[in-house]
PDB file of C-alpha atoms and ligand atoms in Angstrom:
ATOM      1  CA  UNK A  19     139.980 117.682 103.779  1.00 51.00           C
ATOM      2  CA  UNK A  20     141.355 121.288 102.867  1.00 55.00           C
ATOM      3  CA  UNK A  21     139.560 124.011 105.030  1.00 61.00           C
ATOM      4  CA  UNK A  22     137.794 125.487 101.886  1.00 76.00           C
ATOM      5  CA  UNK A  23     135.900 122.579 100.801  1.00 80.00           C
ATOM      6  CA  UNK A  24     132.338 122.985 101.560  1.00 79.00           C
ATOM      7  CA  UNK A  25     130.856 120.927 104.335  1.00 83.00           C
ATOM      8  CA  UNK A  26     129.620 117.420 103.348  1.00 85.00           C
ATOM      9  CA  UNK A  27     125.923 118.006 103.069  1.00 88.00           C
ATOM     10  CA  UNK A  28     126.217 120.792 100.971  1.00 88.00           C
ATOM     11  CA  UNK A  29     128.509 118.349  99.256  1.00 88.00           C
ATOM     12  CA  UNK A  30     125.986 115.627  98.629  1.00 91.00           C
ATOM     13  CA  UNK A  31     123.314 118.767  98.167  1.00 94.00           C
ATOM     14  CA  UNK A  32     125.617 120.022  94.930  1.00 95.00           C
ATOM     15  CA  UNK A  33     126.249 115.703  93.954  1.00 94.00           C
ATOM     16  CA  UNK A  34     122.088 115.409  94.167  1.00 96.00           C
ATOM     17  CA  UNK A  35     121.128 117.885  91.931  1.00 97.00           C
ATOM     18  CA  UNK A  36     124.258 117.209  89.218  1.00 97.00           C
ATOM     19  CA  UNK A  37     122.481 113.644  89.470  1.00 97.00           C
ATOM     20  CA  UNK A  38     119.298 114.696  88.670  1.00 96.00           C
ATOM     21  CA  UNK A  39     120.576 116.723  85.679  1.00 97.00           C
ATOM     22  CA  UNK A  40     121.097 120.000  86.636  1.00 98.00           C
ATOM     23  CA  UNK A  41     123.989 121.030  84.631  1.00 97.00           C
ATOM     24  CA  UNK A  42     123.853 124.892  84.668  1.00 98.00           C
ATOM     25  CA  UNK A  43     127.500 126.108  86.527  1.00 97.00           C
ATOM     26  CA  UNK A  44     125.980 129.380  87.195  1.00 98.00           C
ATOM     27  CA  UNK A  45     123.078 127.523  88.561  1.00 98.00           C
ATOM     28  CA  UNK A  46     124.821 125.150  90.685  1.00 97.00           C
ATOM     29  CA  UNK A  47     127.312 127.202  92.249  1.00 96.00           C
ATOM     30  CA  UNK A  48     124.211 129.897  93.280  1.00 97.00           C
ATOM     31  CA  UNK A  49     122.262 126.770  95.012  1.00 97.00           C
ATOM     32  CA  UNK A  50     125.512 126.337  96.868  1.00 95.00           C
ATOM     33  CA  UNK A  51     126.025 129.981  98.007  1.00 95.00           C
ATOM     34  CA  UNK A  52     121.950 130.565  99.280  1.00 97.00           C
ATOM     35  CA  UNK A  53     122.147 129.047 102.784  1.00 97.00           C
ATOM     36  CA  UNK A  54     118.810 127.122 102.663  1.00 97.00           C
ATOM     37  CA  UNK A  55     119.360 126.665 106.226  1.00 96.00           C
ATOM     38  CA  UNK A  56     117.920 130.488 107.073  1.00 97.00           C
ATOM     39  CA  UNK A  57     114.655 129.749 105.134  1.00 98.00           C
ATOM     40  CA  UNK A  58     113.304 126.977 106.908  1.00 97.00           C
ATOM     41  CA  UNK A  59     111.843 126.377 110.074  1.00 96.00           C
ATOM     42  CA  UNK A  60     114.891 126.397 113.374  1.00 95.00           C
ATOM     43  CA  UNK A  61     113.804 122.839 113.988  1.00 96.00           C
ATOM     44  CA  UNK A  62     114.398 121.890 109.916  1.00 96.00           C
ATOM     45  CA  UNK A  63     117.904 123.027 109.945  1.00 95.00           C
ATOM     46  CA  UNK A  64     119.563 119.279 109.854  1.00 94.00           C
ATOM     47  CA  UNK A  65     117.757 119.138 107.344  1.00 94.00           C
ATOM     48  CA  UNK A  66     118.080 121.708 105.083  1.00 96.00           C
ATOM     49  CA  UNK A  67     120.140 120.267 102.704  1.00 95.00           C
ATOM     50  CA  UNK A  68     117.663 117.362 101.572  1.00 94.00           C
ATOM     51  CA  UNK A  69     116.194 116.733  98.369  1.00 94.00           C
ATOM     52  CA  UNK A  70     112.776 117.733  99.719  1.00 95.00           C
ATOM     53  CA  UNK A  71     110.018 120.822 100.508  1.00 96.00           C
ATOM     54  CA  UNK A  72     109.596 121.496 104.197  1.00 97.00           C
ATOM     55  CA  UNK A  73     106.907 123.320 105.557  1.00 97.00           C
ATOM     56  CA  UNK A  74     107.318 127.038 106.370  1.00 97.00           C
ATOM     57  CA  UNK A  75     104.475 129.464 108.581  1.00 97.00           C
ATOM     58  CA  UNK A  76     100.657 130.025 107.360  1.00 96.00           C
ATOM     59  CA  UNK A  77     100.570 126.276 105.898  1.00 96.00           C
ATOM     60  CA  UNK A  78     102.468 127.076 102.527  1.00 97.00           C
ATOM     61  CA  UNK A  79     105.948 124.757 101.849  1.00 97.00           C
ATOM     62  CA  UNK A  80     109.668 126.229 100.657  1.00 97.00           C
ATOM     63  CA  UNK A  81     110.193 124.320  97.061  1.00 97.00           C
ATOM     64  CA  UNK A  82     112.089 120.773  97.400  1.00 96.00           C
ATOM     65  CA  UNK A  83     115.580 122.385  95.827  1.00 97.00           C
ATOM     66  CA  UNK A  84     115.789 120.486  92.473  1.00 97.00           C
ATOM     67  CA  UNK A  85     112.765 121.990  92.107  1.00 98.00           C
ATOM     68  CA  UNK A  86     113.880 125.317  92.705  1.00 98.00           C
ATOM     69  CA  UNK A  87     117.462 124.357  90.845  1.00 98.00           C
ATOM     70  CA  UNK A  88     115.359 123.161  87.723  1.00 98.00           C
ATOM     71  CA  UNK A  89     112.536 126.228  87.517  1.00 98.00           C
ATOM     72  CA  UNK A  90     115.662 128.422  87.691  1.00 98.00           C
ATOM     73  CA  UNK A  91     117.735 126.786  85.268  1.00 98.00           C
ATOM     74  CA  UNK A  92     114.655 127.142  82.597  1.00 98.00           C
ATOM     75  CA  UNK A  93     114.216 130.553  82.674  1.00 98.00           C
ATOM     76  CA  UNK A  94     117.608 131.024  81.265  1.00 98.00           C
ATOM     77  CA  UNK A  95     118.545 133.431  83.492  1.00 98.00           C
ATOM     78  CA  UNK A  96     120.706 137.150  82.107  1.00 98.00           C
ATOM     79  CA  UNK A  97     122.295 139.772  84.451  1.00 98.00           C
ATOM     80  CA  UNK A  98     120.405 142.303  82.874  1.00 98.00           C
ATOM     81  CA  UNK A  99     116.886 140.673  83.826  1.00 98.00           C
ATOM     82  CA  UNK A 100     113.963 142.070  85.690  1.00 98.00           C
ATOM     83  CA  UNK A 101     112.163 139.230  87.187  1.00 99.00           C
ATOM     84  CA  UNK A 102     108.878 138.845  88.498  1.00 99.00           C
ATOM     85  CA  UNK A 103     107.767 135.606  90.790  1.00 98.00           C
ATOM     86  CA  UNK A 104     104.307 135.042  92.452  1.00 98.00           C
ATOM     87  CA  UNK A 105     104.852 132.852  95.553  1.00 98.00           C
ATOM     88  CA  UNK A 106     107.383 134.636  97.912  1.00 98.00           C
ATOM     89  CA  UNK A 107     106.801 131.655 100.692  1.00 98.00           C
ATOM     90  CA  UNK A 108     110.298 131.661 102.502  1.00 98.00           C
ATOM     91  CA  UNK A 109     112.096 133.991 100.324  1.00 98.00           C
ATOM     92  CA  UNK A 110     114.662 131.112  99.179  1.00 98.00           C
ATOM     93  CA  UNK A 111     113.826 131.231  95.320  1.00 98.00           C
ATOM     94  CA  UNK A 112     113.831 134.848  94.836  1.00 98.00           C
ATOM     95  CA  UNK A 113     116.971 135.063  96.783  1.00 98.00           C
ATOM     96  CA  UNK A 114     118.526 132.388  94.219  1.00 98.00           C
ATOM     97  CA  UNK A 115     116.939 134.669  91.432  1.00 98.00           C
ATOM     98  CA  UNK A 116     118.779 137.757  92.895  1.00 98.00           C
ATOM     99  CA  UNK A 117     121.871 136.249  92.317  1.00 98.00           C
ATOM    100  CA  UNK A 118     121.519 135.770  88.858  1.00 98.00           C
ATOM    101  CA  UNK A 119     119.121 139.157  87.941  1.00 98.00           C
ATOM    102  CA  UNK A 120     119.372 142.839  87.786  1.00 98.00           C
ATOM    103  CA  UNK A 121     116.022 142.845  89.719  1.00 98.00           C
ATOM    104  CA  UNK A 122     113.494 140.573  91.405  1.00 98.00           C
ATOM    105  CA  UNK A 123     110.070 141.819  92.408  1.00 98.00           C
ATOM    106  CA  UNK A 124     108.109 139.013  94.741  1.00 98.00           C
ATOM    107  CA  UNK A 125     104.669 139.049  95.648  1.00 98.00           C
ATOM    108  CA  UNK A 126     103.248 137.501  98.279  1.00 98.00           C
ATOM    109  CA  UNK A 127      99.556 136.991  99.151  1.00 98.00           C
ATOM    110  CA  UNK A 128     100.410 136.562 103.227  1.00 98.00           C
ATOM    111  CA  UNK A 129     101.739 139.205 105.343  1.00 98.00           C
ATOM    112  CA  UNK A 130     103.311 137.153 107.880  1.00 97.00           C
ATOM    113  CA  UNK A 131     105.504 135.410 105.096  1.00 98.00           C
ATOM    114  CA  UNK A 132     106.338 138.787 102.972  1.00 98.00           C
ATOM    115  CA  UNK A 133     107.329 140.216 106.597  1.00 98.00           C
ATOM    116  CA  UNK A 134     109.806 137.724 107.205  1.00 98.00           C
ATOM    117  CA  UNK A 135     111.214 137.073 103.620  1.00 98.00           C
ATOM    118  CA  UNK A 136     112.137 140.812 103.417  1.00 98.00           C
ATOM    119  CA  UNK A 137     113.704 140.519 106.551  1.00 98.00           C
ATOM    120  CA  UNK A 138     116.261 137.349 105.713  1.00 98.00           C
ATOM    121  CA  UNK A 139     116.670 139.051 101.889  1.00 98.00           C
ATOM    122  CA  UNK A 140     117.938 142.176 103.550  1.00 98.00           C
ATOM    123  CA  UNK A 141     119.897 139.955 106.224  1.00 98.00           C
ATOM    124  CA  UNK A 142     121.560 138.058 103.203  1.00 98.00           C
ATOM    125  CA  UNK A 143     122.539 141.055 101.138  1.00 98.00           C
ATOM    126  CA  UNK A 144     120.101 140.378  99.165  1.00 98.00           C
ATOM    127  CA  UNK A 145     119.508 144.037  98.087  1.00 98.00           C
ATOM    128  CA  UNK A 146     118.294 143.933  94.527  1.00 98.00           C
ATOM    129  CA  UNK A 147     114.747 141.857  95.619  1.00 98.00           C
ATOM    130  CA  UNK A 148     111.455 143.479  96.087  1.00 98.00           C
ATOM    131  CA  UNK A 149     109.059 141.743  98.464  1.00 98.00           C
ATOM    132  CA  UNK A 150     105.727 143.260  97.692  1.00 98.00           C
ATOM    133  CA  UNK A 151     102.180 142.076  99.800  1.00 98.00           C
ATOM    134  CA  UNK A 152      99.794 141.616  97.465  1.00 98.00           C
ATOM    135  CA  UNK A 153      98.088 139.345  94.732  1.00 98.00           C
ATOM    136  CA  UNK A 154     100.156 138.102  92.243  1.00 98.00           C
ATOM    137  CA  UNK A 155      96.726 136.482  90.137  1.00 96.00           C
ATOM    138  CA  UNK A 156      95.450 140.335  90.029  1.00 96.00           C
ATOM    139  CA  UNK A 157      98.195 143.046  89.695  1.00 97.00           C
ATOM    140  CA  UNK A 158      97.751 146.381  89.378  1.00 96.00           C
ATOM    141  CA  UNK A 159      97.989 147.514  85.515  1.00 94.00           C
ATOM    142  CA  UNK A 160     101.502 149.301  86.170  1.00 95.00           C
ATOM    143  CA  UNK A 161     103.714 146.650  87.659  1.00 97.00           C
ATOM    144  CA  UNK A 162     105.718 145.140  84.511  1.00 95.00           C
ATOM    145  CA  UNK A 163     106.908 144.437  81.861  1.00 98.00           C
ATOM    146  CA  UNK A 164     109.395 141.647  83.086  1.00 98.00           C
ATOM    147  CA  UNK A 165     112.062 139.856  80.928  1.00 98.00           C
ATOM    148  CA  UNK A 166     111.239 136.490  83.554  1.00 99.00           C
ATOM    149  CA  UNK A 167     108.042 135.655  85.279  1.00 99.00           C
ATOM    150  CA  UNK A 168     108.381 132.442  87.627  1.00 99.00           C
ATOM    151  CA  UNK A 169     105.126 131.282  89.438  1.00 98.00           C
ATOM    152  CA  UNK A 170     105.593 128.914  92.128  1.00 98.00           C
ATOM    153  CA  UNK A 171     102.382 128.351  93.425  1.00 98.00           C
ATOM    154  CA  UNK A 172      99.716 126.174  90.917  1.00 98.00           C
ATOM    155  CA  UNK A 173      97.552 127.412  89.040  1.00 98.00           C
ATOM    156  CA  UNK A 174      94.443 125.282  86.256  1.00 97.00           C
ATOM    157  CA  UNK A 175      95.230 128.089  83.749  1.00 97.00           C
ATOM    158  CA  UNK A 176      98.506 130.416  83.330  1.00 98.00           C
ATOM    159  CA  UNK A 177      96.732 134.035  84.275  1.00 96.00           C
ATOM    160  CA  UNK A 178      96.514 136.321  80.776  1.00 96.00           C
ATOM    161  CA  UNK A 179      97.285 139.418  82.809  1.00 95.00           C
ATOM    162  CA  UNK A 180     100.562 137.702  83.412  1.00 97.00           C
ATOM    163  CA  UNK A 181     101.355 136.614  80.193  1.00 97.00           C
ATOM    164  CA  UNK A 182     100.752 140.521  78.914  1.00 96.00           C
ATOM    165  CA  UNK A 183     103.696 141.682  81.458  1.00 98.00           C
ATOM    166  CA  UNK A 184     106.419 139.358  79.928  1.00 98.00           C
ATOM    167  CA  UNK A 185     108.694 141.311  77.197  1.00 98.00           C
ATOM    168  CA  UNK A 186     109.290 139.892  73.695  1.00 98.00           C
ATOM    169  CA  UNK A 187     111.911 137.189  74.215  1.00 98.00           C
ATOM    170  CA  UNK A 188     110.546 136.566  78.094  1.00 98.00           C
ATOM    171  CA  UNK A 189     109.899 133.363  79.438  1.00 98.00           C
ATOM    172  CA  UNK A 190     107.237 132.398  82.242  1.00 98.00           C
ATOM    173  CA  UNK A 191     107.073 129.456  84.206  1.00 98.00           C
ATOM    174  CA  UNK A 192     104.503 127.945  86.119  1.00 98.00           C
ATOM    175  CA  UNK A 193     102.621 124.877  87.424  1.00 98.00           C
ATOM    176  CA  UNK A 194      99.866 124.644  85.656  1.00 98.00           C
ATOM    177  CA  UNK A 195      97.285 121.611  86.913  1.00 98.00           C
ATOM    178  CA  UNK A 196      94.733 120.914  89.811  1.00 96.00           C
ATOM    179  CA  UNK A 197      95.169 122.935  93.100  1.00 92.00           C
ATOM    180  CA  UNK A 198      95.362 119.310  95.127  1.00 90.00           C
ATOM    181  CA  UNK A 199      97.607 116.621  93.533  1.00 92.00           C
ATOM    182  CA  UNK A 200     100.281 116.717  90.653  1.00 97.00           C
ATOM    183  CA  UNK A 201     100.907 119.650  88.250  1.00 98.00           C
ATOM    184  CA  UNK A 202     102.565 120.004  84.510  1.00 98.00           C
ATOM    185  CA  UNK A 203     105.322 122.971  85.265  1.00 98.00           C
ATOM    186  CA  UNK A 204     104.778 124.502  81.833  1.00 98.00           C
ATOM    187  CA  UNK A 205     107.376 127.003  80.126  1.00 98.00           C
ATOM    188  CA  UNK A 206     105.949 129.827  77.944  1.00 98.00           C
ATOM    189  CA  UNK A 207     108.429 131.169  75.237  1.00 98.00           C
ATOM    190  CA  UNK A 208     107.482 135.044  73.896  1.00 98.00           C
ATOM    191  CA  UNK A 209     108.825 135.830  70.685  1.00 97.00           C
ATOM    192  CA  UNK A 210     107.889 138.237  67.915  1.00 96.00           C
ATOM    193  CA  UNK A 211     105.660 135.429  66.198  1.00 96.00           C
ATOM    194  CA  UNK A 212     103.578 134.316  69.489  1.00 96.00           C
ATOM    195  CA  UNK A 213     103.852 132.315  72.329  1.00 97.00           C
ATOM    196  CA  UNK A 214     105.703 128.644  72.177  1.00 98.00           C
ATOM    197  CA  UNK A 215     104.487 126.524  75.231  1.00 98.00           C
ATOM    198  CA  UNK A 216     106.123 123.537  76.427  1.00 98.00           C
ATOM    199  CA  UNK A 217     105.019 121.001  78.994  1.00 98.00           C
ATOM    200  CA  UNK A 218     108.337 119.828  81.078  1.00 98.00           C
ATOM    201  CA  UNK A 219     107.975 118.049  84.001  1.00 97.00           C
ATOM    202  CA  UNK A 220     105.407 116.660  87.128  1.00 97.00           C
ATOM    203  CA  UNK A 221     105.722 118.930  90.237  1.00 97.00           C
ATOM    204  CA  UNK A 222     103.421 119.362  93.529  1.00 97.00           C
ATOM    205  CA  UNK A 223     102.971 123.245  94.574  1.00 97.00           C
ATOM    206  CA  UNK A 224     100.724 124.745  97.209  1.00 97.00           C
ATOM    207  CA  UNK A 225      97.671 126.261  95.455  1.00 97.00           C
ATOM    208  CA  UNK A 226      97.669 130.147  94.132  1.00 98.00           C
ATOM    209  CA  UNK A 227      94.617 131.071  95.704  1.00 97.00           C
ATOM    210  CA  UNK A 228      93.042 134.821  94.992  1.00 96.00           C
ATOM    211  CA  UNK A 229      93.265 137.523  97.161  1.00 96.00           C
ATOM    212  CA  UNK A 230      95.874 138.982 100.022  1.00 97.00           C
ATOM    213  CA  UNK A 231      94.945 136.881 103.226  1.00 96.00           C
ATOM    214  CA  UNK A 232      92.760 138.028 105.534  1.00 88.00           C
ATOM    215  CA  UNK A 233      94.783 136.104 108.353  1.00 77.00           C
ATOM    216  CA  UNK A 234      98.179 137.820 109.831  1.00 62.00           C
TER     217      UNK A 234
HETATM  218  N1  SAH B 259     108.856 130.278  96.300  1.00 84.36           N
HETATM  219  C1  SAH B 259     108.651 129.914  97.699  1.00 84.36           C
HETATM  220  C2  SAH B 259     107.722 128.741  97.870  1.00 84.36           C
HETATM  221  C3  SAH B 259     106.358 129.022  97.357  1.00 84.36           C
HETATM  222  S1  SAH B 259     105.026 128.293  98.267  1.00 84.36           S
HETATM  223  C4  SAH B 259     109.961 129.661  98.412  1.00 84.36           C
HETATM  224  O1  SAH B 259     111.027 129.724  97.784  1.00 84.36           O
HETATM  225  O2  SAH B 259     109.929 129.438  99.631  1.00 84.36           O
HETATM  226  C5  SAH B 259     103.744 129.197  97.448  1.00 84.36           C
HETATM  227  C6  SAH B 259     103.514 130.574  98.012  1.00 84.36           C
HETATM  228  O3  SAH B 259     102.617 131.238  97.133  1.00 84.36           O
HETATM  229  C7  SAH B 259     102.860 130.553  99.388  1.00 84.36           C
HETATM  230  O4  SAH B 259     103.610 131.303 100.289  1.00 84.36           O
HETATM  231  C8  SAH B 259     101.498 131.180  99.115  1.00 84.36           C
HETATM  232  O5  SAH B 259     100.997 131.941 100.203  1.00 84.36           O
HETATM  233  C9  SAH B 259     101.784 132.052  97.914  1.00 84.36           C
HETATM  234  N2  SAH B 259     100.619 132.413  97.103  1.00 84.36           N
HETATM  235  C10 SAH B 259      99.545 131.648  96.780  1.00 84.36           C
HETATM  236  N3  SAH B 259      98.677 132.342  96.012  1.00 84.36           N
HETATM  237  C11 SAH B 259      99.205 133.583  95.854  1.00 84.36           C
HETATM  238  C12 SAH B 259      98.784 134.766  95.167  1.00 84.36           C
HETATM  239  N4  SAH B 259      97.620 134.833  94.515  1.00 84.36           N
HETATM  240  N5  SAH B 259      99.579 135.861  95.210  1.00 84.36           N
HETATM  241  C13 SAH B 259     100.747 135.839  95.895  1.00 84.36           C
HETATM  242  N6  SAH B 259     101.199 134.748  96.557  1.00 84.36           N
HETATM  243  C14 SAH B 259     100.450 133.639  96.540  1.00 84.36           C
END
């Protein structure tokens, strides 16, 4: 084995999502530069590189990585995007966003979480994210437009005052289903003549619940 050649987990990590049809190079190579292993918990490190969500602090889970690979790799991601995602959690999917976005802005309804995702952003380099403490179901009016919009927390109905902050030619995604038990993650299209929505595939999120959490 040549000295470059990434370690085999990350390996089997790159082989698992291929398998599962992620096919996006720009994709694939950013889920192999984000160490997963600095977003989850020091006793889930072995384990980072599984095919599964882990739990992180104030109950909430960091996204099983296909998951993360696949929500990515549907919002057709541009250099020149502005991206907004409600659900900061660990950090990990904003920090994949950053790599492929002019500029991520992540809002997160728990302090404790926000804290500590802004600290491992700025730790990674991650300079072009925004982690903001606040409710991503009620916004104030002047945050937006975006050209992306990723929600990765569920929600029974995709919020209107989120669909008014995505630009012409945006795209939103976001599981959309009961707060307990399995949710549709749905794909909103804006174009000149309306929205196109499109059911893709089953997913499990913690719930978006309202309001910036009263515990620390
Ligand atoms: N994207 C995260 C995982 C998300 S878990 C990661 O990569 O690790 C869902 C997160 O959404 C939780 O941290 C939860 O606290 C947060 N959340 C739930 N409702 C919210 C709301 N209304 N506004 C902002 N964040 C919310």
């Amino acid at each position: 084995m040549t000295s470059n050649q990434p370690p085999p987990e990350k390996m089997m990590f790159q082989l698992t999502l291929r398998r599962r049809g992620i096919s996006d190079q720009a994709v694939l190579r950013t889920m192999e530069e984000v160490p997963r292993e600095k977003f989850v918990e020091a006793s889930d490190r072995d384990g980072a590189y599984r095919d599964s969500a882990l739990p992180i602090a104030c109950g909430q889970t960091i996204s099983q990585p296909f998951v993360v690979a696949y929500m990515t790799e549907q919002l057709q991601l541009q250099k020149q995007h502005r991206v907004l995602e409600i659900g900061t959690g660990s950090g990990y999917q904003a920090a994949v966003l950053s790599k492929l976005a002019r500029e991520v802005l992540t809002v997160e309804r728990y302090r404790k979480l926000a804290d500590a995702a802004r600290v491992r952003l700025e730790m990674l380099d991650c300079h072009n994210v925004e982690v903001m403490l606040g409710d991503g179901l009620n916004l104030p009016p002047n945050i937006g437009p975006f050209d992306r919009i990723i929600v990765t927390a569920a929600v029974e109905r995709i919020p209107e005052n989120l669909i008014e902050r995505l630009e012409v030619g945006g795209i939103l995604i976001a599981p959309v289903g009961p707060h307990q038990g399995v949710q549709t993650l749905t794909r909103l299209s804006r174009s000149d003549a309306g929205i196109e929505r499109r059911e893709l595939v089953e997913v499990r999120f913690v719930p978006a619940l309202p309001g910036v959490a009263r515990e620390l």
